[in-house]
Amino acid sequence: MPISKSHLRTTKRHSGMIPHIKKKHKQFQWQRKHLLGLRELSREEITYILDTAEGFEQISTRSVKKAPPLRGKVVVNLFFEDSTRTRSSFTLAAHRLSADTLDFSKESSSVSKGETLLDTAKNLEAMGIDIVVIRHTAAGAAKLLSKNINACVVNAGDGFCEHPTQGLLDIYTIRQMRGSLEGLRVAIVGDIAHSRVARSDMWGMTKLGAQVTFVAPPTLLPPDVRQLPVQISYCLDEVVEKVDVINMLRIQFERLGGNAFPSIREYSRYFGLTVERLSRAKDNVIVMHPGPINRGVEIDSKVADGPNSVILQQVKNGLAVRMAVLFLVNQAAAQT
Amino acid sequence: MEDQLLIKNGRVVDPANNVDEVLDVLIVAGRVAEVGHVSPAVQKSVSRTIDARDKLVTPGLIDMHVHFREPGDEEEETIASGSAAAVAAGFTSVVCMPNTNPAIQYETDVEFVHRKGRQARKTHVYVMGSITKDRKGEELAEMGMMAEAGALGFTDDGRGVQDPAVMRQAIKYAAMFDTVVGQHCQDNSYGRDGVMNSGYSSTILGLPGMDVLGEEAMLWRDIQLIKGANVRYHAQHLSTAGAVDLVRQAKAQSLPVTCEVTPHHLLLTDEAVSEYDTNYKVCPPLRKQRDVDALRQAISEGVVDALASDHAPHLQSEKELEFLAAPFGIASLECALSLYIKALIDTDVVDWPGLIRMMAVNPANILGIDKGTLSRGKQADVTIIDPNEEYTIDVNTFQSKSRNCPYQGWRVRGRVEQTIVGGEVRFERSKVSV
């Protein structure tokens, strides 16, 4: 059910330790005990997470940065792939909700030998955990887990498929700046083919009414990309002037080996967000980056640190969004 | 051995002899003695009579592409368990692929498979040898000695021979032995790490894809290589519209090219992967609807010679891995016939004689074995089918050791009643304990 614009940004009425969910959601009941991706979420569900996150934002500004809703619960960070930012953010989010956390990292991504993913997860579950936050190089790993364990599963990135909390925090940040995504034009620039962020952004943003354009060399676009609900451009110069949001993806240097582009220098020439390019954008354009950034490659330092950049705001919002997600999946699990 | 066996009143479908009518089949001493109306005197004297009223009586079905995993992965399948599955599915002959562990690459390996097959006493077990040592695509395996030991052809199935120079030599060399050269057409340059078809579905799922061009490029290359080489070439488990089109063109030029298609590529598309169910992970991967349509069209035109199950059993524990890590393959032998009926007869792509041509006559011809017909004097391999019996596919009834089958729960029709191998009833549904 679409939410009319007039209902967005109603006054916040937070009371007590647990955020008050706004009046417009009176009829709505969050029911998912897993967050696997934004593709499967409705517009209403996405909005509900964002509104819940708004309620949590203020916890981080208190002197005592803690609320009790996950007290006595155990959140496991099950990371099969390197991550500093996302894991820290989830850990902090869990702690702010008073959960205990357990970090479980595995170097190896290929689990065809040794203990399988399911065995690892079932072993953890036997220790009495409540929520698994999983990052894995294999697309579908979070889904596989959700079908085989009783704990809640939160996808923290699976292969090139989805990174829903990143998508949500991107959307949250834009909404914070502009009130709504309705009618906004968003450019996502870089290695779309291998980006779970691009996919989660695409599903979430288009559901909330934004127009998304993927900007990349054809070698970094996935197969049948024109069947996705986005526009495609090979030319950042053309797109930069028209958009309200520019989300710069990190370029992976290992793509050079696959001849996706001839050199970093040439990539930056066509797809780097330089000061000069930004000068042709709308004055209030929002510049985003999921991090970690390659300064001087996909984004100039002056742009990353400049007035249009919300890169650190994204990190900050990530915490509130992840608190909301942990809170909601736990609540849904308690109801079933 | 039952000395005399009479199969009465069945609809005999023997396309090699243009027979499709209700007749009796008399088997004496393991051979077809008569197909016609057997006299009452003979009827009385036979040691056993099978009433085949409302049943189909066909030449024994041949599956020219199975993986029985022995030697090396006996926990997934053995030649004995696979053979039991084969006769339960109506197949009186099967051809094992050489991608075992170690690969079938010496005459002793061929003899081993034959011996295990004989010991199983179910179906005729044949084998293809590897084209190259350890299937690495580098050095030729001892094709001559394997052919002498009875290998029915060569392939590095599971992967294609990547290097054109190696394939050129293999094709030239194989011309000495009058055996077919098979190919798993897949040029790895077009998707080395791929785990499913490259396209919209792989994009949505975030999985690395395999481009249709990989199959088509290798097939095109091989068709050029066989020109003038005087060797028979067989493209295994084709899956794309472009690939069957290449075969169509090659046949129009009278090149000795044949091909086979699996049930998976006639019934499923890459959209089936949507839930990361690894039972749909198969190689070649499930393609798009237009490919499925093109394969069916090619079958209706006679471009596709054979149907093959590509029975590829795997352990459940392996299939429970991430989609990226799980092995390719579907255990399909025991539902293959019903799947072909669903894909091809229920859709009016072919009739029964057309189906039996692709399941018996043509495979025998490609392999160069004296089978596939019910001609008088031939070894009596016969399959009796109840074409109308409906049932639900249940992997737990499989004779195969493995259960990796995405057709679980499908409502299908067509059951094998008896499978007769060399005149001996080797499978009888009525005797299967449920």
mmCIF file of C-alpha atoms in Angstrom, chain A residues 31-333:
data_model
loop_
_atom_site.group_PDB
_atom_site.id
_atom_site.type_symbol
_atom_site.label_atom_id
_atom_site.label_comp_id
_atom_site.label_asym_id
_atom_site.label_seq_id
_atom_site.Cartn_x
_atom_site.Cartn_y
_atom_site.Cartn_z
ATOM 1 C CA GLN A 31 6.479 -10.181 10.230
ATOM 2 C CA ARG A 32 9.855 -11.148 8.860
ATOM 3 C CA LYS A 33 12.288 -12.893 11.146
ATOM 4 C CA HIS A 34 14.945 -12.724 8.447
ATOM 5 C CA LEU A 35 16.222 -9.823 6.417
ATOM 6 C CA LEU A 36 17.663 -11.359 3.270
ATOM 7 C CA GLY A 37 17.327 -8.624 0.698
ATOM 8 C CA LEU A 38 15.369 -5.592 -0.414
ATOM 9 C CA ARG A 39 14.056 -7.274 -3.551
ATOM 10 C CA GLU A 40 11.557 -9.238 -1.498
ATOM 11 C CA LEU A 41 10.438 -6.306 0.647
ATOM 12 C CA SER A 42 7.424 -4.145 -0.082
ATOM 13 C CA ARG A 43 7.567 -0.379 -0.117
ATOM 14 C CA GLU A 44 5.669 -0.403 3.129
ATOM 15 C CA GLU A 45 8.118 -2.765 4.796
ATOM 16 C CA ILE A 46 11.081 -0.660 3.746
ATOM 17 C CA THR A 47 9.413 2.476 5.037
ATOM 18 C CA TYR A 48 8.638 0.743 8.279
ATOM 19 C CA ILE A 49 12.301 -0.156 8.839
ATOM 20 C CA LEU A 50 13.346 3.410 8.075
ATOM 21 C CA ASP A 51 10.789 4.834 10.490
ATOM 22 C CA THR A 52 11.889 2.398 13.152
ATOM 23 C CA ALA A 53 15.483 3.455 12.546
ATOM 24 C CA GLU A 54 14.519 7.090 13.062
ATOM 25 C CA GLY A 55 13.321 6.162 16.481
ATOM 26 C CA PHE A 56 16.646 4.553 17.284
ATOM 27 C CA GLU A 57 18.746 7.417 16.036
ATOM 28 C CA GLN A 58 18.417 9.354 19.241
ATOM 29 C CA ILE A 59 19.763 6.520 21.391
ATOM 30 C CA SER A 60 23.205 7.239 19.972
ATOM 31 C CA THR A 61 22.990 10.835 21.110
ATOM 32 C CA ARG A 62 22.271 10.022 24.738
ATOM 33 C CA SER A 63 24.929 9.921 27.392
ATOM 34 C CA VAL A 64 23.966 6.314 28.102
ATOM 35 C CA LYS A 65 23.909 4.820 24.632
ATOM 36 C CA LYS A 66 21.867 1.759 25.412
ATOM 37 C CA ALA A 67 18.305 0.496 25.233
ATOM 38 C CA PRO A 68 17.112 -2.865 26.570
ATOM 39 C CA PRO A 69 15.056 -4.581 23.822
ATOM 40 C CA LEU A 70 17.608 -7.291 23.008
ATOM 41 C CA ARG A 71 18.738 -7.865 26.565
ATOM 42 C CA GLY A 72 19.580 -11.537 27.034
ATOM 43 C CA LYS A 73 19.750 -12.155 23.289
ATOM 44 C CA VAL A 74 22.835 -13.308 21.445
ATOM 45 C CA VAL A 75 23.788 -11.898 18.062
ATOM 46 C CA VAL A 76 26.464 -13.738 16.076
ATOM 47 C CA ASN A 77 28.486 -11.990 13.429
ATOM 48 C CA LEU A 78 29.262 -14.825 11.043
ATOM 49 C CA PHE A 79 31.671 -13.291 8.544
ATOM 50 C CA PHE A 80 33.223 -15.364 5.784
ATOM 51 C CA GLU A 81 34.550 -12.288 4.054
ATOM 52 C CA ASP A 82 36.607 -9.349 5.238
ATOM 53 C CA SER A 83 34.679 -6.456 6.635
ATOM 54 C CA THR A 84 35.505 -3.870 9.222
ATOM 55 C CA ARG A 85 32.806 -1.292 8.838
ATOM 56 C CA THR A 86 29.766 -3.517 8.506
ATOM 57 C CA ARG A 87 30.796 -5.866 11.266
ATOM 58 C CA SER A 88 31.639 -3.031 13.655
ATOM 59 C CA SER A 89 28.360 -1.392 12.856
ATOM 60 C CA PHE A 90 26.371 -4.564 13.542
ATOM 61 C CA THR A 91 28.311 -5.213 16.742
ATOM 62 C CA LEU A 92 27.710 -1.722 18.012
ATOM 63 C CA ALA A 93 24.063 -1.857 17.003
ATOM 64 C CA ALA A 94 23.611 -5.098 18.921
ATOM 65 C CA HIS A 95 25.348 -3.682 21.968
ATOM 66 C CA ARG A 96 23.190 -0.550 21.952
ATOM 67 C CA LEU A 97 20.184 -2.837 22.116
ATOM 68 C CA SER A 98 21.804 -4.695 25.037
ATOM 69 C CA ALA A 99 22.439 -7.945 23.150
ATOM 70 C CA ASP A 100 25.509 -10.088 23.692
ATOM 71 C CA THR A 101 27.597 -10.569 20.585
ATOM 72 C CA LEU A 102 29.858 -13.254 19.293
ATOM 73 C CA ASP A 103 32.251 -12.760 16.415
ATOM 74 C CA PHE A 104 32.851 -15.723 14.190
ATOM 75 C CA SER A 105 35.092 -15.180 11.196
ATOM 76 C CA LYS A 106 36.346 -17.671 8.713
ATOM 77 C CA GLU A 107 39.046 -16.901 6.230
ATOM 78 C CA SER A 108 38.020 -19.560 3.778
ATOM 79 C CA SER A 109 35.095 -18.803 1.561
ATOM 80 C CA SER A 110 35.061 -22.171 -0.124
ATOM 81 C CA VAL A 111 33.487 -24.447 2.410
ATOM 82 C CA SER A 112 33.194 -27.435 0.118
ATOM 83 C CA LYS A 113 36.030 -28.930 2.143
ATOM 84 C CA GLY A 114 35.955 -28.985 5.902
ATOM 85 C CA GLU A 115 32.975 -27.828 7.903
ATOM 86 C CA THR A 116 30.029 -26.736 5.824
ATOM 87 C CA LEU A 117 28.215 -23.463 6.290
ATOM 88 C CA LEU A 118 25.176 -25.275 7.643
ATOM 89 C CA ASP A 119 27.250 -27.262 10.119
ATOM 90 C CA THR A 120 28.932 -24.090 11.340
ATOM 91 C CA ALA A 121 25.596 -22.379 11.739
ATOM 92 C CA LYS A 122 23.979 -25.337 13.472
ATOM 93 C CA ASN A 123 26.876 -25.541 15.885
ATOM 94 C CA LEU A 124 26.459 -21.903 16.750
ATOM 95 C CA GLU A 125 22.747 -22.376 17.093
ATOM 96 C CA ALA A 126 23.335 -25.195 19.533
ATOM 97 C CA MET A 127 25.031 -22.631 21.757
ATOM 98 C CA GLY A 128 21.755 -20.781 21.944
ATOM 99 C CA ILE A 129 22.024 -17.837 19.637
ATOM 100 C CA ASP A 130 19.134 -15.689 18.501
ATOM 101 C CA ILE A 131 20.279 -13.742 15.474
ATOM 102 C CA VAL A 132 22.902 -14.570 12.864
ATOM 103 C CA VAL A 133 24.371 -11.714 10.890
ATOM 104 C CA ILE A 134 26.055 -13.339 7.921
ATOM 105 C CA ARG A 135 28.422 -12.098 5.274
ATOM 106 C CA HIS A 136 29.518 -14.594 2.660
ATOM 107 C CA THR A 137 31.163 -14.634 -0.756
ATOM 108 C CA ALA A 138 28.459 -16.977 -2.063
ATOM 109 C CA ALA A 139 25.229 -15.393 -3.226
ATOM 110 C CA GLY A 140 22.294 -17.059 -1.529
ATOM 111 C CA ALA A 141 24.249 -17.996 1.600
ATOM 112 C CA ALA A 142 21.910 -16.008 3.870
ATOM 113 C CA LYS A 143 18.885 -17.590 2.248
ATOM 114 C CA LEU A 144 20.383 -21.054 2.630
ATOM 115 C CA LEU A 145 20.905 -20.375 6.317
ATOM 116 C CA SER A 146 17.417 -18.977 6.837
ATOM 117 C CA LYS A 147 15.890 -22.177 5.501
ATOM 118 C CA ASN A 148 17.904 -24.398 7.771
ATOM 119 C CA ILE A 149 18.162 -22.797 11.196
ATOM 120 C CA ASN A 150 15.677 -21.441 13.678
ATOM 121 C CA ALA A 151 17.560 -18.263 14.532
ATOM 122 C CA CYS A 152 16.872 -14.996 12.745
ATOM 123 C CA VAL A 153 19.147 -14.361 9.777
ATOM 124 C CA VAL A 154 20.302 -10.931 8.699
ATOM 125 C CA ASN A 155 22.160 -10.715 5.420
ATOM 126 C CA ALA A 156 25.246 -8.529 5.726
ATOM 127 C CA GLY A 157 26.222 -9.126 2.109
ATOM 128 C CA ASP A 158 26.094 -12.274 -0.022
ATOM 129 C CA GLY A 159 28.247 -12.444 -3.135
ATOM 130 C CA PHE A 160 27.011 -9.978 -5.717
ATOM 131 C CA CYS A 161 23.412 -10.475 -4.668
ATOM 132 C CA GLU A 162 22.360 -8.118 -1.894
ATOM 133 C CA HIS A 163 23.570 -6.017 0.997
ATOM 134 C CA PRO A 164 20.220 -4.942 2.364
ATOM 135 C CA THR A 165 21.348 -2.913 5.363
ATOM 136 C CA GLN A 166 23.654 -0.886 3.130
ATOM 137 C CA GLY A 167 20.745 -0.290 0.771
ATOM 138 C CA LEU A 168 18.566 0.731 3.685
ATOM 139 C CA LEU A 169 21.110 3.126 5.129
ATOM 140 C CA ASP A 170 21.629 4.698 1.718
ATOM 141 C CA ILE A 171 17.897 5.201 1.376
ATOM 142 C CA TYR A 172 17.651 6.414 4.963
ATOM 143 C CA THR A 173 20.343 9.006 4.316
ATOM 144 C CA ILE A 174 18.651 10.306 1.170
ATOM 145 C CA ARG A 175 15.298 10.452 2.919
ATOM 146 C CA GLN A 176 16.886 12.320 5.781
ATOM 147 C CA MET A 177 18.209 14.917 3.373
ATOM 148 C CA ARG A 178 15.202 15.224 1.082
ATOM 149 C CA GLY A 179 12.214 13.930 3.022
ATOM 150 C CA SER A 180 11.340 11.411 0.338
ATOM 151 C CA LEU A 181 12.826 9.515 -2.581
ATOM 152 C CA GLU A 182 9.761 10.056 -4.732
ATOM 153 C CA GLY A 183 10.844 11.444 -8.116
ATOM 154 C CA LEU A 184 14.509 11.740 -7.216
ATOM 155 C CA ARG A 185 17.112 10.741 -9.779
ATOM 156 C CA VAL A 186 19.901 8.578 -8.452
ATOM 157 C CA ALA A 187 23.077 7.627 -10.303
ATOM 158 C CA ILE A 188 24.972 4.558 -9.127
ATOM 159 C CA VAL A 189 28.428 4.606 -10.640
ATOM 160 C CA GLY A 190 31.035 1.892 -10.946
ATOM 161 C CA ASP A 191 31.296 -1.886 -10.850
ATOM 162 C CA ILE A 192 27.604 -2.701 -11.035
ATOM 163 C CA ALA A 193 28.205 -6.264 -12.202
ATOM 164 C CA HIS A 194 29.905 -7.304 -8.988
ATOM 165 C CA SER A 195 28.074 -5.011 -6.600
ATOM 166 C CA ARG A 196 25.546 -6.173 -4.069
ATOM 167 C CA VAL A 197 25.172 -2.567 -2.976
ATOM 168 C CA ALA A 198 24.042 -1.533 -6.450
ATOM 169 C CA ARG A 199 21.441 -4.287 -6.441
ATOM 170 C CA SER A 200 20.063 -3.550 -2.977
ATOM 171 C CA ASP A 201 19.994 0.179 -3.757
ATOM 172 C CA MET A 202 18.201 -0.484 -7.015
ATOM 173 C CA TRP A 203 15.459 -2.629 -5.460
ATOM 174 C CA GLY A 204 14.934 -0.355 -2.485
ATOM 175 C CA MET A 205 15.189 3.024 -4.163
ATOM 176 C CA THR A 206 12.947 2.179 -7.110
ATOM 177 C CA LYS A 207 10.315 0.843 -4.722
ATOM 178 C CA LEU A 208 10.322 4.188 -2.969
ATOM 179 C CA GLY A 209 9.823 6.040 -6.230
ATOM 180 C CA ALA A 210 13.335 7.063 -7.240
ATOM 181 C CA GLN A 211 14.651 6.748 -10.778
ATOM 182 C CA VAL A 212 17.931 4.883 -10.773
ATOM 183 C CA THR A 213 20.601 5.068 -13.461
ATOM 184 C CA PHE A 214 23.521 2.662 -13.529
ATOM 185 C CA VAL A 215 26.623 4.371 -14.868
ATOM 186 C CA ALA A 216 29.441 2.024 -15.810
ATOM 187 C CA PRO A 217 31.509 0.737 -18.694
ATOM 188 C CA PRO A 218 29.642 -2.124 -20.420
ATOM 189 C CA THR A 219 32.252 -4.525 -19.040
ATOM 190 C CA LEU A 220 31.099 -3.754 -15.511
ATOM 191 C CA LEU A 221 27.384 -4.190 -16.181
ATOM 192 C CA PRO A 222 25.729 -7.560 -15.467
ATOM 193 C CA PRO A 223 24.037 -9.710 -18.152
ATOM 194 C CA ASP A 224 20.586 -8.586 -19.313
ATOM 195 C CA VAL A 225 20.967 -5.388 -17.309
ATOM 196 C CA ARG A 226 18.362 -3.696 -19.482
ATOM 197 C CA GLN A 227 15.687 -5.907 -17.989
ATOM 198 C CA LEU A 228 16.291 -4.328 -14.588
ATOM 199 C CA PRO A 229 14.127 -1.398 -13.497
ATOM 200 C CA VAL A 230 16.910 1.114 -14.159
ATOM 201 C CA GLN A 231 18.351 3.271 -16.871
ATOM 202 C CA ILE A 232 21.826 2.612 -18.197
ATOM 203 C CA SER A 233 24.518 5.069 -19.161
ATOM 204 C CA TYR A 234 28.153 4.735 -20.134
ATOM 205 C CA CYS A 235 28.728 8.431 -19.672
ATOM 206 C CA LEU A 236 29.030 9.985 -16.246
ATOM 207 C CA ASP A 237 29.427 13.421 -17.815
ATOM 208 C CA GLU A 238 25.922 13.226 -19.266
ATOM 209 C CA VAL A 239 24.351 11.911 -16.111
ATOM 210 C CA VAL A 240 26.101 14.067 -13.551
ATOM 211 C CA GLU A 241 24.139 17.196 -14.427
ATOM 212 C CA LYS A 242 20.739 15.608 -14.148
ATOM 213 C CA VAL A 243 20.779 13.679 -10.920
ATOM 214 C CA ASP A 244 19.957 14.421 -7.294
ATOM 215 C CA VAL A 245 22.119 11.687 -5.838
ATOM 216 C CA ILE A 246 25.421 10.201 -6.991
ATOM 217 C CA ASN A 247 26.425 6.950 -5.322
ATOM 218 C CA MET A 248 30.015 6.081 -6.153
ATOM 219 C CA LEU A 249 30.923 2.412 -5.817
ATOM 220 C CA ARG A 250 34.357 1.294 -4.792
ATOM 221 C CA ILE A 251 36.359 0.014 -7.722
ATOM 222 C CA GLN A 252 37.973 -3.355 -7.098
ATOM 223 C CA PHE A 253 41.473 -3.435 -8.458
ATOM 224 C CA GLU A 254 41.239 -7.138 -9.150
ATOM 225 C CA ARG A 255 38.774 -6.344 -11.959
ATOM 226 C CA LEU A 256 41.774 -5.135 -13.918
ATOM 227 C CA GLY A 257 42.816 -8.767 -14.311
ATOM 228 C CA GLY A 258 39.546 -9.472 -16.110
ATOM 229 C CA ASN A 259 40.182 -6.613 -18.522
ATOM 230 C CA ALA A 260 37.077 -4.784 -17.360
ATOM 231 C CA PHE A 261 38.993 -1.597 -18.042
ATOM 232 C CA PRO A 262 42.520 -0.915 -19.265
ATOM 233 C CA SER A 263 43.911 1.113 -16.380
ATOM 234 C CA ILE A 264 42.937 2.901 -13.203
ATOM 235 C CA ARG A 265 43.914 6.119 -14.934
ATOM 236 C CA GLU A 266 41.455 5.559 -17.768
ATOM 237 C CA TYR A 267 38.735 4.422 -15.398
ATOM 238 C CA SER A 268 39.118 7.572 -13.350
ATOM 239 C CA ARG A 269 39.067 9.668 -16.516
ATOM 240 C CA TYR A 270 35.590 8.460 -17.441
ATOM 241 C CA PHE A 271 34.006 7.340 -14.192
ATOM 242 C CA GLY A 272 35.790 9.212 -11.417
ATOM 243 C CA LEU A 273 33.864 11.848 -9.518
ATOM 244 C CA THR A 274 36.227 14.774 -9.824
ATOM 245 C CA VAL A 275 35.842 18.311 -8.569
ATOM 246 C CA GLU A 276 35.368 19.416 -12.151
ATOM 247 C CA ARG A 277 32.567 16.923 -12.763
ATOM 248 C CA LEU A 278 30.886 17.761 -9.521
ATOM 249 C CA SER A 279 30.937 21.447 -10.454
ATOM 250 C CA ARG A 280 28.512 20.629 -13.261
ATOM 251 C CA ALA A 281 26.101 18.817 -10.950
ATOM 252 C CA LYS A 282 23.126 20.337 -9.171
ATOM 253 C CA ASP A 283 24.196 22.496 -6.244
ATOM 254 C CA ASN A 284 22.494 20.308 -3.708
ATOM 255 C CA VAL A 285 23.495 16.980 -5.225
ATOM 256 C CA ILE A 286 24.086 14.303 -2.607
ATOM 257 C CA VAL A 287 27.376 12.435 -2.962
ATOM 258 C CA MET A 288 27.468 8.963 -1.430
ATOM 259 C CA HIS A 289 29.926 6.103 -1.204
ATOM 260 C CA PRO A 290 29.504 2.781 0.632
ATOM 261 C CA GLY A 291 33.184 2.794 1.538
ATOM 262 C CA PRO A 292 35.961 2.128 1.903
ATOM 263 C CA ILE A 293 36.874 4.805 -0.619
ATOM 264 C CA ASN A 294 39.804 4.816 -3.018
ATOM 265 C CA ARG A 295 40.728 8.471 -2.890
ATOM 266 C CA GLY A 296 41.690 9.787 -6.293
ATOM 267 C CA VAL A 297 40.366 6.729 -8.079
ATOM 268 C CA GLU A 298 36.592 6.716 -8.141
ATOM 269 C CA ILE A 299 36.274 9.860 -6.079
ATOM 270 C CA ASP A 300 38.521 12.895 -5.525
ATOM 271 C CA SER A 301 39.470 13.637 -1.937
ATOM 272 C CA LYS A 302 37.985 17.098 -2.200
ATOM 273 C CA VAL A 303 34.671 15.632 -3.296
ATOM 274 C CA ALA A 304 34.669 12.942 -0.642
ATOM 275 C CA ASP A 305 35.356 15.507 2.065
ATOM 276 C CA GLY A 306 33.339 18.300 0.467
ATOM 277 C CA PRO A 307 29.996 19.843 1.388
ATOM 278 C CA ASN A 308 27.915 17.562 -0.841
ATOM 279 C CA SER A 309 29.354 14.393 0.636
ATOM 280 C CA VAL A 310 27.268 12.455 3.126
ATOM 281 C CA ILE A 311 29.711 9.566 3.376
ATOM 282 C CA LEU A 312 30.178 9.811 7.140
ATOM 283 C CA GLN A 313 26.483 10.470 7.628
ATOM 284 C CA GLN A 314 25.871 7.132 5.885
ATOM 285 C CA VAL A 315 28.111 5.396 8.403
ATOM 286 C CA LYS A 316 26.311 7.041 11.273
ATOM 287 C CA ASN A 317 22.903 6.153 9.884
ATOM 288 C CA GLY A 318 24.034 2.595 9.329
ATOM 289 C CA LEU A 319 24.027 2.136 13.052
ATOM 290 C CA ALA A 320 20.417 3.249 13.481
ATOM 291 C CA VAL A 321 19.284 1.158 10.516
ATOM 292 C CA ARG A 322 21.009 -1.947 11.839
ATOM 293 C CA MET A 323 19.525 -1.414 15.273
ATOM 294 C CA ALA A 324 16.101 -1.226 13.652
ATOM 295 C CA VAL A 325 16.716 -4.405 11.673
ATOM 296 C CA LEU A 326 17.946 -6.388 14.677
ATOM 297 C CA PHE A 327 15.047 -5.084 16.721
ATOM 298 C CA LEU A 328 12.422 -5.981 14.122
ATOM 299 C CA VAL A 329 13.613 -9.473 13.246
ATOM 300 C CA ASN A 330 13.860 -10.300 16.922
ATOM 301 C CA GLN A 331 10.365 -8.999 17.505
ATOM 302 C CA ALA A 332 9.003 -11.059 14.621
ATOM 303 C CA ALA A 333 10.725 -14.166 15.985
#
